Amino acid sequence: MLILNSKIAKTPVMGLQTGSQLAVIGEPVINPANLQIIAYSLENNSYSNEEMFVRIDEIRELSRLGFIVDSGEDFILPDDVIKIKDILDLDFNLIGMKVIDEKNNYIGKVVDFTMSLLNFSVQQIVIKRPFFKSLNNPELTVHRSQITKIDDEKITIHSETEEKIISTTEKSDNFVPNYTNPFRN
């Protein structure tokens, strides 16, 4: 199942042992190498006043009540898991990143993304288009397969259109139109 990241923002984290709310989901920690969400920061944490995270592996399920974990003991500090610390040190935030195409044309900025609840991987990015391009289409959704490169400043996607190269060796008398005239009977 795919879900927008904005739809699960501020979702409660419920403890299975106590049946009570332990915290609220904050920002996702995304690995830029594979666009995998590996953890979430926690807000309004009743377990500790320190900045803490919940690893995706510790989440049992997402229900109507929120994210279900065993207990607050599943929460970790930023330095507890080396992999998470390394990704936090990258300071990668998908929301707000500039998006360009392979021809270096500005496409827009990432405003949201969809993720799979099966494996918590980013599946699509939602891009807010610049003003003039947004008159026809204010948002553009791009699948992860269209992403060619991610760096510190921008995301590069495949170009919207492919240039067609016309051979000059073809004779004009061999021309066959590739359209149908709707006014000719």
Coordinates of C-alpha atoms in Angstrom, one line a residue:
M1 CA 0.0 0.0 0.0
L2 CA 1.3 3.5 -0.9
I3 CA 0.7 6.4 1.4
L4 CA 1.7 10.1 1.3
N5 CA 4.3 11.0 3.9
S6 CA 2.2 14.1 4.8
K7 CA -0.7 11.8 5.7
I8 CA 1.3 10.1 8.5
A9 CA 2.9 13.2 9.9
K10 CA 2.2 13.6 13.6
T11 CA 0.9 10.1 13.8
P12 CA 0.9 8.7 17.4
V13 CA 3.3 6.0 18.4
M14 CA 1.4 3.6 20.7
G15 CA 3.0 1.1 23.1
L16 CA 1.7 -2.4 23.0
Q17 CA 2.6 -3.1 26.6
T18 CA 0.9 -0.1 28.1
G19 CA -1.7 0.6 25.4
S20 CA -0.9 4.3 25.7
Q21 CA 0.6 7.0 23.4
L22 CA 4.4 7.1 23.9
A23 CA 5.3 9.8 21.3
V24 CA 4.4 11.3 17.9
I25 CA 6.1 10.6 14.6
G26 CA 8.4 13.4 13.4
E27 CA 10.6 13.6 10.4
P28 CA 11.7 10.5 8.5
V29 CA 15.4 9.5 8.4
I30 CA 15.9 8.6 4.7
N31 CA 19.0 6.9 3.3
P32 CA 19.8 8.9 0.1
A33 CA 21.6 5.9 -1.5
N34 CA 18.4 3.9 -1.9
L35 CA 15.6 6.2 -0.7
Q36 CA 14.8 3.8 2.2
I37 CA 13.2 5.2 5.4
I38 CA 15.2 3.6 8.2
A39 CA 13.8 5.5 11.2
Y40 CA 11.6 8.3 12.4
S41 CA 12.4 11.1 14.8
L42 CA 10.0 11.3 17.7
E43 CA 8.2 14.4 19.1
N44 CA 6.3 14.7 22.4
N45 CA 8.2 11.7 23.7
S46 CA 6.9 10.7 27.1
Y47 CA 9.7 8.2 27.5
S48 CA 12.6 10.6 27.6
N49 CA 13.3 14.3 27.1
E50 CA 16.2 13.6 24.8
E51 CA 16.0 13.5 21.0
M52 CA 15.1 9.9 20.2
F53 CA 14.2 7.8 17.1
V54 CA 12.2 4.7 16.4
R55 CA 13.7 2.3 13.9
I56 CA 11.4 1.0 11.2
D57 CA 12.3 -2.6 12.3
E58 CA 10.7 -1.8 15.7
I59 CA 7.4 -0.8 14.3
R60 CA 5.0 -3.7 14.4
E61 CA 2.2 -2.1 12.3
L62 CA 0.4 1.0 11.3
S63 CA -3.2 0.9 12.5
R64 CA -6.0 3.4 12.9
L65 CA -4.5 4.2 16.4
G66 CA -1.0 5.0 14.9
F67 CA 2.3 3.2 14.8
I68 CA 2.4 0.3 17.2
V69 CA 5.7 -0.6 19.0
D70 CA 6.3 -3.0 21.9
S71 CA 7.3 -0.3 24.4
G72 CA 9.3 2.9 24.8
E73 CA 12.4 0.7 25.3
D74 CA 12.4 0.4 21.5
F75 CA 13.3 4.0 21.1
I76 CA 17.0 4.8 20.4
L77 CA 19.3 7.8 20.7
P78 CA 21.0 9.2 17.6
D79 CA 24.4 7.6 18.6
D80 CA 23.0 4.1 19.4
V81 CA 23.0 2.8 15.9
I82 CA 26.0 3.6 13.7
K83 CA 24.1 3.4 10.4
I84 CA 21.5 5.8 11.6
K85 CA 24.1 8.2 13.0
D86 CA 26.0 8.2 9.7
I87 CA 22.8 9.1 7.8
L88 CA 21.8 11.7 10.3
D89 CA 25.3 13.3 9.8
L90 CA 24.5 13.6 6.1
D91 CA 21.6 16.0 7.0
F92 CA 19.6 14.7 4.0
N93 CA 16.0 16.0 3.8
L94 CA 14.0 15.0 0.8
I95 CA 11.3 17.7 1.3
G96 CA 12.4 21.0 -0.2
M97 CA 15.1 19.5 -2.5
K98 CA 15.5 21.1 -5.9
V99 CA 14.7 18.8 -8.9
I100 CA 16.2 19.2 -12.3
D101 CA 16.2 17.0 -15.4
E102 CA 19.3 15.6 -17.2
K103 CA 19.4 18.7 -19.4
N104 CA 19.7 20.8 -16.3
N105 CA 16.2 22.3 -16.7
Y106 CA 14.6 23.3 -13.4
I107 CA 11.6 21.1 -12.7
G108 CA 10.6 22.3 -9.2
K109 CA 11.0 21.4 -5.5
V110 CA 9.9 18.3 -3.6
V111 CA 6.9 19.0 -1.5
D112 CA 5.9 15.4 -0.5
F113 CA 6.5 11.8 -1.3
T114 CA 4.7 8.5 -1.3
M115 CA 6.1 5.5 0.4
S116 CA 5.3 1.8 0.5
L117 CA 4.1 0.6 3.9
L118 CA 5.4 -2.8 2.9
N119 CA 9.1 -1.9 3.1
F120 CA 9.1 1.9 3.9
S121 CA 10.8 2.9 0.7
V122 CA 10.1 6.1 -1.1
Q123 CA 8.2 5.2 -4.3
Q124 CA 7.3 8.6 -5.8
I125 CA 8.2 12.2 -5.2
V126 CA 5.7 15.0 -5.5
I127 CA 7.2 18.1 -7.1
K128 CA 5.7 21.6 -6.9
R129 CA 6.3 23.2 -10.3
P130 CA 7.5 26.8 -10.9
F131 CA 4.9 29.4 -11.4
F132 CA 4.7 29.4 -15.2
K133 CA 4.8 25.7 -15.5
S134 CA 2.2 25.3 -12.7
L135 CA -0.5 27.1 -14.7
N136 CA -1.3 23.8 -16.5
N137 CA 0.0 21.4 -13.9
P138 CA 0.8 22.6 -10.4
E139 CA 2.3 19.3 -9.2
L140 CA 4.2 16.6 -10.9
T141 CA 4.6 13.1 -9.5
V142 CA 7.8 11.2 -10.5
H143 CA 8.4 7.5 -9.8
R144 CA 11.6 6.5 -8.2
S145 CA 12.7 4.8 -11.5
Q146 CA 12.9 8.2 -13.2
I147 CA 15.5 9.4 -10.7
T148 CA 19.0 9.2 -12.1
K149 CA 21.0 11.0 -9.4
I150 CA 20.7 12.4 -5.9
D151 CA 23.3 14.7 -4.4
D152 CA 23.5 17.2 -1.6
E153 CA 21.7 20.0 -3.4
K154 CA 19.4 18.4 -6.0
I155 CA 17.7 15.4 -7.5
T156 CA 18.2 14.7 -11.2
I157 CA 15.4 12.9 -13.1
H158 CA 15.1 11.7 -16.7
S159 CA 14.3 14.5 -19.3
E160 CA 10.6 15.0 -19.9
T161 CA 11.0 14.7 -23.7
E162 CA 13.5 12.9 -25.9
E163 CA 15.0 14.8 -28.8
K164 CA 14.4 13.1 -32.1
I165 CA 17.2 13.2 -34.6
I166 CA 16.0 13.3 -38.2
S167 CA 18.3 11.8 -40.8
T168 CA 19.1 14.1 -43.7
T169 CA 19.9 11.2 -46.0
E170 CA 16.2 10.4 -46.4
K171 CA 14.7 11.8 -49.6
S172 CA 11.7 14.0 -49.3
D173 CA 9.7 11.9 -51.8
N174 CA 9.7 9.1 -49.3
F175 CA 7.9 11.3 -46.7
V176 CA 5.0 9.6 -45.1
P177 CA 3.0 11.8 -42.6
N178 CA 2.8 10.4 -39.1
Y179 CA -0.6 12.0 -38.4
T180 CA -4.1 11.9 -39.7
N181 CA -5.8 15.0 -41.0
P182 CA -9.1 15.1 -39.1
F183 CA -10.7 17.4 -41.8
R184 CA -10.1 15.1 -44.7
N185 CA -12.7 12.6 -45.4

